[in-house]
Amino acid sequence: IYDDIDKLEWLPAIEEKYEVTGDGKLYQAGISENGNYVTKYLGGIAILQAPFFALGHVIAKFTDYPADGFSSPYQWALAFGAFCYAMLSLFGLRHILLRYFDDKPVALTLLLLFLASNVLQYISIDSAMSHVYILPLYVLLIYGTMKWHEEPAMKWVAMVGLLMGVAVISRPTEALMVLIPILWNTHSKESKKAKWALVKANMKHVYVAGVFGVLGILPQLIYWKINAGTWIFNVGSKWVFANPWFRVLFGFTNGWFIYTPVAILFIVALFYIKKFPFRYAVITFCILNIWVVIAWFDWRYGATYSTRALCQSYPILALALGALIQRSYKGAMKYVWVLGSLVLIGVNLFQIPQYNSTILFQRDMSAYYYSGVFLDADPTPLDMARLDNSEELSSESGYIKTEIAEVSNLKLAANANEAANLSSKILPTLQGDCWLKIEGVLKIDSGYHSVYIYAEVYGKDSVKYAKVRLHNPISTAGEANPYMFYIEVPQELEANKVNVYTSSEGRLVGEADSFKVTRLVKD
């Protein structure tokens, strides 16, 4: 559109109109040694999106929308493209699974894969990301591999090679998909012997697969050569293979098994594929792929619902899941599978809106916070306090309440070296089973994202504090938002003073509509 892939002189006007960089800083491209901009992301997804981008361009040309590459027709066209690729994956995978399993286990496998997993997020909401575009590449790779082993023909190896090449320049880690054709049909001594005899008799096919693989990668190499002046350009990713982040699987910040519990079935299913030709292909790929994903240096993977870097390879895991369901879908277990699937799908369909409304936080989740918002469409300010504060009085019944401080219409203005006090109170010495409840309504106009409310309880020689952030999933900048949290007063502290204040890393401007501190002592 702009005849400018290296200087990006069109970007300032587009940034002003659409805010495409996200925060005003162009992290999506860096400057190479020759002074040209080189995009951080590889071009495979652009190739896969190209037909739909062209559709959006045609619509923009024939309507009143700007034909600038970013207006609504382009966005809708790419979303439509993601849906089309998802449908291709769904029906293609069904065709493959029916070769090995009965219709009902296949239907259940597909329902779990597409409705009970995080891939639904990347089909429906984050559909411009790479995952759903790579999804059909795996399906077609399985199909091409299966067909070649049944009928060794040049067209199948050419297709497999080209698919792998495009996948590699979509996400380089997808190079592991080469294990699928290599290890297919090696599940027994007899099949392994027949497999390598077949390969030996068709060595030309191996070379053809390699040539088409290079053809798939070639567009990226040409782009680097034109823009960066070199055939290979370092885009900056790194891994820590010796010390992977197992929290990617088990952690409450985006953990795969936590937010996509059907993934547990994926792993269990690996023990049920002994007699299938894809046994070693699936197991080896799964182990290495998971290891690579959990070893990436940015273990949070930016903004992600569950572990998004695994979901494009779900067609491989679907082979194992189908085997598990086929094996156990008998008698009363049919009803267990149906009921369990409904639960898994229901939880996923509930949590995806939670994620998109940021109730499921992208980065700072914990088991304590997750338990407070689990399947809760309307969490309270007290639930939000769990993001930073691990203490909570489960019930105020049986406690004597005494309001010890209250403020209203207090203007807040603080910088990094100052605290805006909400209250400071000398107390009678507090001992025994005692809590302080801090609650109020604050409106922050500036500094909102970096502000915390602190509560400090002082004793003779020590101090205890708690804090909660103002920026949470149910609050809005510039509006009056409610906050509440507790702090337990330890008996050994012999507390005699409480101080509640806001603190900011930068300039803070706002006001406390109302705020109070209540003492609760066990009757």
Short mmCIF file of C-alpha atoms in Angstrom, two decimals:
data_model
loop_
_atom_site.label_atom_id
_atom_site.label_comp_id
_atom_site.label_asym_id
_atom_site.label_seq_id
_atom_site.Cartn_x
_atom_site.Cartn_y
_atom_site.Cartn_z
CA ILE A 1 0.00 0.00 0.00
CA TYR A 2 2.73 2.46 0.96
CA ASP A 3 5.67 1.13 -1.11
CA ASP A 4 7.75 1.40 2.06
CA ILE A 5 8.81 -1.73 3.94
CA ASP A 6 12.10 -0.41 5.29
CA LYS A 7 11.68 3.20 6.52
CA LEU A 8 8.07 3.01 7.78
CA GLU A 9 7.49 6.69 7.11
CA TRP A 10 3.75 5.96 7.03
CA LEU A 11 3.75 4.75 10.64
CA PRO A 12 3.40 8.06 12.57
CA ALA A 13 0.10 8.92 10.89
CA ILE A 14 -1.21 5.38 11.36
CA GLU A 15 -0.05 5.35 14.99
CA GLU A 16 -1.88 8.60 15.68
CA LYS A 17 -5.07 7.20 14.20
CA TYR A 18 -5.05 3.57 15.38
CA GLU A 19 -2.40 3.32 18.14
CA VAL A 20 -0.99 0.19 16.51
CA THR A 21 2.17 -0.07 18.62
CA GLY A 22 0.18 -0.39 21.83
CA ASP A 23 2.08 2.07 24.01
CA GLY A 24 3.61 4.52 21.55
CA LYS A 25 6.90 2.64 21.39
CA LEU A 26 7.63 0.58 18.29
CA TYR A 27 8.69 -2.77 19.75
CA GLN A 28 7.43 -4.66 16.69
CA ALA A 29 10.42 -3.62 14.57
CA GLY A 30 14.06 -2.76 15.17
CA ILE A 31 16.68 -0.92 13.13
CA SER A 32 19.31 -3.06 11.41
CA GLU A 33 22.93 -2.05 10.80
CA ASN A 34 22.04 -0.58 7.39
CA GLY A 35 19.50 1.76 9.00
CA ASN A 36 16.37 -0.04 7.78
CA TYR A 37 13.52 -1.19 10.00
CA VAL A 38 13.23 -4.98 10.25
CA THR A 39 10.12 -6.49 11.79
CA LYS A 40 10.57 -8.60 14.90
CA TYR A 41 7.98 -11.12 13.76
CA LEU A 42 8.59 -13.55 10.91
CA GLY A 43 6.45 -13.43 7.78
CA GLY A 44 4.71 -16.80 7.69
CA ILE A 45 1.55 -15.48 9.29
CA ALA A 46 1.48 -12.58 6.82
CA ILE A 47 1.57 -15.12 3.99
CA LEU A 48 -1.31 -17.07 5.55
CA GLN A 49 -3.26 -13.86 6.16
CA ALA A 50 -2.60 -12.45 2.68
CA PRO A 51 -5.81 -13.71 0.97
CA PHE A 52 -7.96 -12.22 3.71
CA PHE A 53 -5.94 -9.01 3.86
CA ALA A 54 -6.58 -8.71 0.10
CA LEU A 55 -10.29 -9.26 0.74
CA GLY A 56 -10.29 -6.46 3.31
CA HIS A 57 -8.42 -4.21 0.87
CA VAL A 58 -11.00 -4.79 -1.86
CA ILE A 59 -13.85 -4.05 0.55
CA ALA A 60 -12.15 -0.87 1.74
CA LYS A 61 -11.58 0.24 -1.87
CA PHE A 62 -15.27 -0.14 -2.73
CA THR A 63 -16.62 1.39 0.47
CA ASP A 64 -16.06 4.58 2.43
CA TYR A 65 -13.44 2.99 4.71
CA PRO A 66 -9.81 4.10 4.33
CA ALA A 67 -7.79 1.63 2.24
CA ASP A 68 -4.86 2.05 4.62
CA GLY A 69 -4.29 -1.52 5.82
CA PHE A 70 -5.69 -0.93 9.29
CA SER A 71 -9.33 0.17 9.04
CA SER A 72 -12.30 -2.01 9.98
CA PRO A 73 -12.54 -4.10 6.76
CA TYR A 74 -8.98 -5.35 7.27
CA GLN A 75 -9.63 -6.21 10.91
CA TRP A 76 -12.86 -8.05 10.14
CA ALA A 77 -11.27 -9.83 7.19
CA LEU A 78 -8.45 -11.19 9.34
CA ALA A 79 -10.94 -12.29 12.00
CA PHE A 80 -12.92 -14.04 9.26
CA GLY A 81 -9.69 -15.63 8.04
CA ALA A 82 -8.98 -17.02 11.50
CA PHE A 83 -12.47 -18.52 11.57
CA CYS A 84 -11.97 -20.09 8.15
CA TYR A 85 -8.67 -21.64 9.19
CA ALA A 86 -10.30 -22.94 12.37
CA MET A 87 -13.08 -24.58 10.37
CA LEU A 88 -10.54 -26.10 8.00
CA SER A 89 -8.74 -27.51 11.02
CA LEU A 90 -11.95 -28.82 12.58
CA PHE A 91 -13.21 -30.72 9.54
CA GLY A 92 -9.76 -31.81 8.42
CA LEU A 93 -8.99 -33.20 11.87
CA ARG A 94 -12.35 -34.98 11.95
CA HIS A 95 -11.47 -36.69 8.67
CA ILE A 96 -8.14 -37.86 10.10
CA LEU A 97 -9.52 -39.06 13.44
CA LEU A 98 -12.26 -41.08 11.76
CA ARG A 99 -9.53 -43.19 10.20
CA TYR A 100 -8.67 -44.53 13.65
CA PHE A 101 -11.67 -43.98 15.96
CA ASP A 102 -15.47 -44.25 16.01
CA ASP A 103 -17.73 -41.29 15.31
CA LYS A 104 -18.84 -40.51 18.88
CA PRO A 105 -15.33 -40.54 20.41
CA VAL A 106 -14.20 -38.34 17.51
CA ALA A 107 -17.05 -35.89 18.11
CA LEU A 108 -16.20 -35.71 21.82
CA THR A 109 -12.50 -35.24 21.04
CA LEU A 110 -13.26 -32.31 18.76
CA LEU A 111 -15.67 -30.70 21.24
CA LEU A 112 -13.06 -30.86 23.98
CA LEU A 113 -10.31 -29.62 21.70
CA PHE A 114 -12.19 -26.61 20.34
CA LEU A 115 -14.51 -25.65 23.20
CA ALA A 116 -12.75 -26.81 26.38
CA SER A 117 -9.28 -25.51 25.54
CA ASN A 118 -7.65 -22.10 25.23
CA VAL A 119 -7.52 -22.37 21.44
CA LEU A 120 -11.05 -20.92 21.43
CA GLN A 121 -9.63 -17.60 22.69
CA TYR A 122 -7.31 -17.43 19.69
CA ILE A 123 -10.04 -18.33 17.23
CA SER A 124 -12.61 -15.87 18.53
CA ILE A 125 -10.86 -12.93 20.25
CA ASP A 126 -7.07 -12.86 19.77
CA SER A 127 -7.49 -14.06 16.21
CA ALA A 128 -4.73 -11.92 14.70
CA MET A 129 -2.12 -13.88 16.68
CA SER A 130 -0.26 -16.69 14.96
CA HIS A 131 -1.82 -19.72 16.64
CA VAL A 132 -5.02 -20.30 14.72
CA TYR A 133 -3.26 -19.74 11.40
CA ILE A 134 -0.72 -22.46 12.21
CA LEU A 135 -3.42 -24.85 13.43
CA PRO A 136 -4.38 -26.13 9.94
CA LEU A 137 -0.70 -26.56 9.05
CA TYR A 138 -0.52 -29.28 11.68
CA VAL A 139 -3.73 -30.88 10.44
CA LEU A 140 -2.49 -30.92 6.84
CA LEU A 141 0.92 -32.17 7.99
CA ILE A 142 -0.72 -35.16 9.70
CA TYR A 143 -2.87 -35.79 6.64
CA GLY A 144 0.07 -35.59 4.22
CA THR A 145 2.19 -37.84 6.44
CA MET A 146 -0.60 -40.40 6.74
CA LYS A 147 -1.26 -40.41 3.00
CA TRP A 148 2.42 -40.79 2.08
CA HIS A 149 2.76 -43.86 4.29
CA GLU A 150 -0.30 -45.34 2.60
CA GLU A 151 0.62 -44.24 -0.93
CA PRO A 152 4.18 -42.85 -1.35
CA ALA A 153 3.70 -40.06 -3.89
CA MET A 154 5.71 -36.96 -4.67
CA LYS A 155 2.73 -34.64 -4.05
CA TRP A 156 2.51 -35.64 -0.41
CA VAL A 157 6.15 -35.00 0.45
CA ALA A 158 6.05 -31.71 -1.47
CA MET A 159 3.02 -30.64 0.56
CA VAL A 160 4.59 -31.72 3.85
CA GLY A 161 7.87 -29.93 3.07
CA LEU A 162 6.13 -26.69 2.06
CA LEU A 163 3.89 -26.76 5.14
CA MET A 164 6.89 -27.17 7.44
CA GLY A 165 8.73 -24.32 5.73
CA VAL A 166 5.81 -21.91 6.14
CA ALA A 167 5.32 -23.07 9.75
CA VAL A 168 8.98 -22.37 10.57
CA ILE A 169 8.70 -18.77 9.34
CA SER A 170 5.47 -18.41 11.31
CA ARG A 171 6.97 -19.57 14.62
CA PRO A 172 10.50 -21.04 14.35
CA THR A 173 9.82 -23.53 17.15
CA GLU A 174 7.33 -25.26 14.87
CA ALA A 175 10.39 -26.86 13.24
CA LEU A 176 9.75 -29.69 15.72
CA MET A 177 6.86 -30.79 13.52
CA VAL A 178 9.47 -32.57 11.38
CA LEU A 179 9.32 -35.31 14.02
CA ILE A 180 5.82 -36.26 12.89
CA PRO A 181 6.73 -37.59 9.41
CA ILE A 182 10.08 -38.93 10.62
CA LEU A 183 8.68 -41.01 13.51
CA TRP A 184 5.32 -41.94 12.00
CA ASN A 185 4.79 -45.70 11.76
CA THR A 186 7.71 -46.61 14.03
CA HIS A 187 5.54 -47.97 16.85
CA SER A 188 6.78 -51.56 16.52
CA LYS A 189 9.87 -53.38 15.25
CA GLU A 190 8.04 -54.63 12.18
CA SER A 191 6.54 -51.26 11.32
CA LYS A 192 9.85 -49.48 11.90
CA LYS A 193 11.62 -51.89 9.56
CA ALA A 194 8.96 -51.40 6.90
CA LYS A 195 9.06 -47.62 7.38
CA TRP A 196 12.78 -47.24 6.72
CA ALA A 197 12.63 -49.67 3.82
CA LEU A 198 9.93 -47.43 2.33
CA VAL A 199 12.07 -44.34 2.85
CA LYS A 200 15.11 -46.02 1.32
CA ALA A 201 13.10 -46.98 -1.73
CA ASN A 202 11.90 -43.38 -2.14
CA MET A 203 14.98 -41.28 -1.30
CA LYS A 204 14.06 -38.78 -4.01
CA HIS A 205 11.03 -37.91 -1.92
CA VAL A 206 13.26 -36.89 0.99
CA TYR A 207 15.12 -34.46 -1.27
CA VAL A 208 11.87 -33.10 -2.67
CA ALA A 209 10.57 -32.50 0.87
CA GLY A 210 13.78 -30.60 1.66
CA VAL A 211 13.52 -28.46 -1.49
CA PHE A 212 9.91 -27.51 -0.78
CA GLY A 213 10.80 -26.82 2.84
CA VAL A 214 13.39 -24.31 1.66
CA LEU A 215 10.82 -22.79 -0.72
CA GLY A 216 8.51 -22.28 2.26
CA ILE A 217 11.27 -20.48 4.18
CA LEU A 218 12.56 -18.49 1.19
CA PRO A 219 10.18 -15.49 1.48
CA GLN A 220 11.55 -14.72 4.93
CA LEU A 221 15.16 -14.97 3.74
CA ILE A 222 14.42 -12.64 0.83
CA TYR A 223 12.78 -10.11 3.17
CA TRP A 224 15.80 -10.13 5.49
CA LYS A 225 18.18 -9.78 2.55
CA ILE A 226 16.27 -6.79 1.18
CA ASN A 227 15.74 -4.99 4.48
CA ALA A 228 18.67 -6.01 6.66
CA GLY A 229 21.21 -6.77 3.96
CA THR A 230 21.78 -10.28 5.31
CA TRP A 231 20.14 -13.64 4.68
CA ILE A 232 19.79 -14.38 8.40
CA PHE A 233 18.71 -11.78 10.95
CA ASN A 234 18.62 -12.24 14.73
CA VAL A 235 15.15 -11.28 15.97
CA GLY A 236 16.20 -11.58 19.62
CA SER A 237 14.42 -14.61 21.12
CA LYS A 238 16.24 -16.75 23.68
CA TRP A 239 15.69 -19.91 25.69
CA VAL A 240 16.91 -21.40 28.97
CA PHE A 241 16.76 -25.10 28.14
CA ALA A 242 18.73 -26.16 31.21
CA ASN A 243 16.36 -24.37 33.59
CA PRO A 244 12.85 -24.32 32.12
CA TRP A 245 9.91 -22.62 33.80
CA PHE A 246 7.60 -25.38 35.02
CA ARG A 247 5.24 -22.66 36.24
CA VAL A 248 4.21 -22.37 32.57
CA LEU A 249 2.43 -25.67 33.14
CA PHE A 250 1.49 -25.57 36.82
CA GLY A 251 1.56 -21.89 37.81
CA PHE A 252 -1.50 -19.77 38.47
CA THR A 253 -0.21 -17.10 36.10
CA ASN A 254 -1.40 -18.58 32.78
CA GLY A 255 -0.54 -22.18 33.74
CA TRP A 256 -1.57 -24.71 31.08
CA PHE A 257 -2.96 -27.34 33.46
CA ILE A 258 -4.69 -24.70 35.60
CA TYR A 259 -6.62 -22.78 32.93
CA THR A 260 -6.86 -25.57 30.34
CA PRO A 261 -7.52 -28.60 32.57
CA VAL A 262 -8.39 -30.71 29.53
CA ALA A 263 -4.61 -30.63 28.94
CA ILE A 264 -4.30 -33.14 31.78
CA LEU A 265 -6.27 -35.55 29.60
CA PHE A 266 -3.90 -34.81 26.71
CA ILE A 267 -0.99 -36.06 28.81
CA VAL A 268 -2.82 -39.06 30.28
CA ALA A 269 -3.82 -40.04 26.75
CA LEU A 270 -0.18 -40.50 25.75
CA PHE A 271 -0.29 -43.83 27.62
CA TYR A 272 -3.09 -45.11 25.38
CA ILE A 273 -1.52 -44.94 21.92
CA LYS A 274 0.80 -47.95 22.05
CA LYS A 275 -0.73 -49.73 19.05
CA PHE A 276 -1.11 -46.70 16.79
CA PRO A 277 1.31 -45.72 13.99
CA PHE A 278 1.65 -42.23 15.43
CA ARG A 279 2.78 -43.44 18.90
CA TYR A 280 6.41 -42.30 18.94
CA ALA A 281 5.72 -39.32 16.70
CA VAL A 282 3.15 -37.91 19.14
CA ILE A 283 5.03 -38.75 22.36
CA THR A 284 8.40 -37.42 21.18
CA PHE A 285 6.92 -34.29 19.66
CA CYS A 286 4.82 -33.61 22.77
CA ILE A 287 7.74 -33.92 25.21
CA LEU A 288 10.15 -31.80 23.17
CA ASN A 289 7.54 -29.21 22.22
CA ILE A 290 6.47 -28.70 25.84
CA TRP A 291 10.13 -28.44 26.92
CA VAL A 292 10.86 -25.79 24.30
CA VAL A 293 7.75 -23.81 25.22
CA ILE A 294 8.47 -23.78 28.96
CA ALA A 295 12.11 -22.85 28.33
CA TRP A 296 11.41 -19.53 26.58
CA PHE A 297 12.87 -16.65 28.58
CA ASP A 298 9.56 -14.73 28.78
CA TRP A 299 7.67 -17.51 30.54
CA ARG A 300 4.49 -15.40 30.81
CA TYR A 301 4.33 -15.14 27.00
CA GLY A 302 3.06 -11.57 27.25
CA ALA A 303 -0.73 -11.46 27.25
CA THR A 304 -2.02 -15.01 27.19
CA TYR A 305 -4.99 -17.07 28.26
CA SER A 306 -3.39 -20.25 29.56
CA THR A 307 -0.24 -21.29 27.65
CA ARG A 308 -0.99 -20.03 24.16
CA ALA A 309 2.28 -21.26 22.64
CA LEU A 310 1.01 -24.85 22.79
CA CYS A 311 -2.47 -24.50 21.32
CA GLN A 312 -1.53 -24.51 17.61
CA SER A 313 -0.13 -28.04 18.06
CA TYR A 314 -3.33 -29.46 19.58
CA PRO A 315 -4.09 -31.52 16.43
CA ILE A 316 -1.11 -33.70 17.38
CA LEU A 317 -2.45 -34.16 20.90
CA ALA A 318 -5.93 -34.84 19.50
CA LEU A 319 -4.62 -38.14 18.15
CA ALA A 320 -3.81 -39.24 21.69
CA LEU A 321 -7.02 -37.84 23.19
CA GLY A 322 -9.07 -39.71 20.60
CA ALA A 323 -7.34 -42.95 21.57
CA LEU A 324 -8.10 -42.39 25.27
CA ILE A 325 -11.79 -41.66 24.64
CA GLN A 326 -12.11 -44.57 22.20
CA ARG A 327 -10.65 -46.92 24.81
CA SER A 328 -12.85 -45.82 27.69
CA TYR A 329 -16.09 -44.70 26.01
CA LYS A 330 -18.03 -47.77 27.11
CA GLY A 331 -20.89 -48.59 29.47
CA ALA A 332 -21.33 -46.13 32.34
CA MET A 333 -18.10 -44.36 31.37
CA LYS A 334 -19.98 -42.81 28.45
CA TYR A 335 -21.97 -40.72 30.92
CA VAL A 336 -18.84 -39.82 32.86
CA TRP A 337 -17.23 -38.57 29.66
CA VAL A 338 -20.30 -36.58 28.64
CA LEU A 339 -20.73 -35.00 32.07
CA GLY A 340 -17.01 -34.31 32.48
CA SER A 341 -16.85 -32.75 29.02
CA LEU A 342 -19.79 -30.46 29.81
CA VAL A 343 -18.02 -29.31 32.99
CA LEU A 344 -14.72 -28.66 31.19
CA ILE A 345 -16.46 -26.79 28.36
CA GLY A 346 -18.57 -24.78 30.81
CA VAL A 347 -15.56 -23.71 32.87
CA ASN A 348 -13.67 -22.69 29.74
CA LEU A 349 -16.61 -20.72 28.30
CA PHE A 350 -16.97 -18.93 31.64
CA GLN A 351 -13.28 -18.17 32.09
CA ILE A 352 -12.65 -16.76 28.62
CA PRO A 353 -14.95 -13.75 29.27
CA GLN A 354 -13.29 -13.43 32.70
CA TYR A 355 -9.91 -13.23 30.96
CA ASN A 356 -11.08 -10.68 28.40
CA SER A 357 -12.53 -8.48 31.15
CA THR A 358 -9.18 -8.88 33.00
CA ILE A 359 -10.76 -10.55 36.04
CA LEU A 360 -8.31 -13.31 35.20
CA PHE A 361 -5.25 -11.08 35.26
CA GLN A 362 -2.65 -11.55 32.55
CA ARG A 363 0.42 -11.41 34.76
CA ASP A 364 -0.11 -11.34 38.55
CA MET A 365 -2.37 -14.28 39.27
CA SER A 366 -2.00 -16.43 42.39
CA ALA A 367 -3.78 -19.46 43.81
CA TYR A 368 -5.27 -17.28 46.54
CA TYR A 369 -6.65 -14.71 44.09
CA TYR A 370 -7.84 -17.38 41.64
CA SER A 371 -9.81 -19.14 44.37
CA GLY A 372 -11.56 -15.84 45.11
CA VAL A 373 -12.70 -15.19 41.52
CA PHE A 374 -13.19 -18.77 40.30
CA LEU A 375 -16.47 -18.88 38.35
CA ASP A 376 -17.39 -15.49 39.82
CA ALA A 377 -18.84 -13.08 37.27
CA ASP A 378 -19.12 -10.24 39.78
CA PRO A 379 -16.06 -10.20 42.09
CA THR A 380 -15.95 -7.75 44.99
CA PRO A 381 -13.30 -5.20 46.00
CA LEU A 382 -12.31 -7.68 48.72
CA ASP A 383 -11.69 -10.30 46.03
CA MET A 384 -9.50 -7.80 44.18
CA ALA A 385 -7.43 -7.26 47.33
CA ARG A 386 -6.26 -10.86 46.97
CA LEU A 387 -3.99 -9.75 44.12
CA ASP A 388 -1.60 -8.23 46.68
CA ASN A 389 -2.86 -9.12 50.16
CA SER A 390 -2.99 -12.70 51.43
CA GLU A 391 -4.96 -11.95 54.61
CA GLU A 392 -8.73 -11.90 54.84
CA LEU A 393 -11.16 -12.17 57.73
CA SER A 394 -13.60 -14.85 56.64
CA SER A 395 -16.44 -13.60 58.86
CA GLU A 396 -16.93 -10.54 61.05
CA SER A 397 -19.43 -12.38 63.22
CA GLY A 398 -18.39 -12.39 66.86
CA TYR A 399 -16.15 -9.32 66.53
CA ILE A 400 -16.72 -5.96 68.20
CA LYS A 401 -16.36 -3.20 65.59
CA THR A 402 -15.00 0.24 66.38
CA GLU A 403 -14.50 2.90 63.73
CA ILE A 404 -11.15 4.51 64.50
CA ALA A 405 -10.66 6.85 61.55
CA GLU A 406 -12.69 8.34 58.71
CA VAL A 407 -11.93 10.92 56.04
CA SER A 408 -13.92 12.39 53.17
CA ASN A 409 -13.26 14.79 50.27
CA LEU A 410 -9.51 14.49 50.81
CA LYS A 411 -7.41 15.71 47.89
CA LEU A 412 -4.51 13.45 47.05
CA ALA A 413 -1.33 14.84 45.59
CA ALA A 414 1.92 12.99 46.01
CA ASN A 415 5.13 12.36 44.15
CA ALA A 416 7.59 9.53 44.43
CA ASN A 417 9.00 10.88 47.70
CA GLU A 418 5.72 11.68 49.42
CA ALA A 419 2.75 9.75 50.74
CA ALA A 420 -0.83 10.95 50.63
CA ASN A 421 -2.17 10.04 54.07
CA LEU A 422 -5.72 8.78 54.32
CA SER A 423 -5.52 8.36 58.08
CA SER A 424 -3.00 8.13 60.88
CA LYS A 425 -4.26 7.13 64.30
CA ILE A 426 -2.79 6.42 67.72
CA LEU A 427 -4.54 3.38 69.18
CA PRO A 428 -4.91 1.83 72.56
CA THR A 429 -2.58 -1.14 72.65
CA LEU A 430 -4.15 -3.93 70.56
CA GLN A 431 -3.64 -7.55 71.54
CA GLY A 432 -5.46 -10.82 71.10
CA ASP A 433 -7.60 -11.73 68.08
CA CYS A 434 -7.71 -8.35 66.37
CA TRP A 435 -8.08 -7.16 62.75
CA LEU A 436 -8.22 -3.82 60.98
CA LYS A 437 -10.55 -3.32 58.01
CA ILE A 438 -9.59 -0.62 55.54
CA GLU A 439 -12.29 0.43 53.08
CA GLY A 440 -13.20 3.42 51.01
CA VAL A 441 -13.76 5.02 47.63
CA LEU A 442 -10.91 6.67 45.74
CA LYS A 443 -10.82 8.53 42.45
CA ILE A 444 -7.38 8.80 40.83
CA ASP A 445 -6.95 11.03 37.81
CA SER A 446 -3.19 10.72 37.35
CA GLY A 447 -0.74 8.02 38.40
CA TYR A 448 -3.53 5.45 38.61
CA HIS A 449 -1.59 2.46 37.29
CA SER A 450 1.21 2.76 39.84
CA VAL A 451 -0.72 3.60 43.02
CA TYR A 452 -1.05 1.34 46.05
CA ILE A 453 -2.98 1.77 49.29
CA TYR A 454 -0.79 0.84 52.25
CA ALA A 455 -1.83 0.04 55.80
CA GLU A 456 0.89 -0.04 58.44
CA VAL A 457 0.41 -1.22 62.00
CA TYR A 458 3.15 -0.17 64.44
CA GLY A 459 4.27 -1.78 67.66
CA LYS A 460 7.07 -0.84 70.00
CA ASP A 461 9.88 -2.33 67.94
CA SER A 462 8.32 -3.61 64.73
CA VAL A 463 5.81 -2.86 62.02
CA LYS A 464 3.50 -4.91 59.82
CA TYR A 465 2.00 -3.70 56.58
CA ALA A 466 -0.42 -4.73 53.83
CA LYS A 467 -1.10 -3.17 50.44
CA VAL A 468 -3.54 -3.31 47.54
CA ARG A 469 -3.28 -1.78 44.08
CA LEU A 470 -5.75 0.82 42.82
CA HIS A 471 -5.53 -0.53 39.28
CA ASN A 472 -7.44 -3.80 39.36
CA PRO A 473 -9.84 -5.66 37.04
CA ILE A 474 -13.00 -4.02 38.40
CA SER A 475 -11.70 -0.45 38.70
CA THR A 476 -11.53 2.28 36.08
CA ALA A 477 -9.11 5.19 35.80
CA GLY A 478 -10.67 8.56 36.56
CA GLU A 479 -13.72 7.08 38.29
CA ALA A 480 -14.62 6.62 41.96
CA ASN A 481 -13.72 3.00 42.71
CA PRO A 482 -14.37 1.04 45.92
CA TYR A 483 -11.53 -0.72 47.76
CA MET A 484 -11.45 -2.98 50.82
CA PHE A 485 -8.89 -5.15 52.57
CA TYR A 486 -7.98 -6.51 55.99
CA ILE A 487 -4.79 -6.66 57.99
CA GLU A 488 -4.43 -8.95 60.99
CA VAL A 489 -2.77 -7.51 64.08
CA PRO A 490 -0.37 -10.12 65.50
CA GLN A 491 -0.60 -10.58 69.26
CA GLU A 492 3.13 -10.16 69.73
CA LEU A 493 3.11 -6.79 67.94
CA GLU A 494 1.29 -4.94 70.76
CA ALA A 495 0.14 -2.44 68.14
CA ASN A 496 -0.40 1.16 69.17
CA LYS A 497 -0.59 3.03 65.85
CA VAL A 498 -2.07 2.55 62.40
CA ASN A 499 -1.18 4.56 59.30
CA VAL A 500 -3.07 4.27 55.98
CA TYR A 501 -1.77 6.09 52.92
CA THR A 502 -1.38 5.94 49.17
CA SER A 503 1.99 5.78 47.51
CA SER A 504 2.87 6.21 43.87
CA GLU A 505 5.95 5.76 41.70
CA GLY A 506 5.12 9.01 39.95
CA ARG A 507 2.82 12.00 40.20
CA LEU A 508 -0.48 11.18 41.88
CA VAL A 509 -3.57 13.35 41.59
CA GLY A 510 -7.00 12.36 42.89
CA GLU A 511 -9.31 12.37 45.87
CA ALA A 512 -10.79 10.11 48.54
CA ASP A 513 -14.57 10.43 48.43
CA SER A 514 -14.75 8.50 51.70
CA PHE A 515 -12.38 6.32 53.62
CA LYS A 516 -12.43 4.65 57.00
CA VAL A 517 -10.53 2.25 59.21
CA THR A 518 -12.44 -0.12 61.48
CA ARG A 519 -11.00 -2.11 64.35
CA LEU A 520 -12.44 -5.59 64.91
CA VAL A 521 -11.71 -7.28 68.23
CA LYS A 522 -12.93 -10.76 69.11
CA ASP A 523 -15.74 -10.56 71.65
#
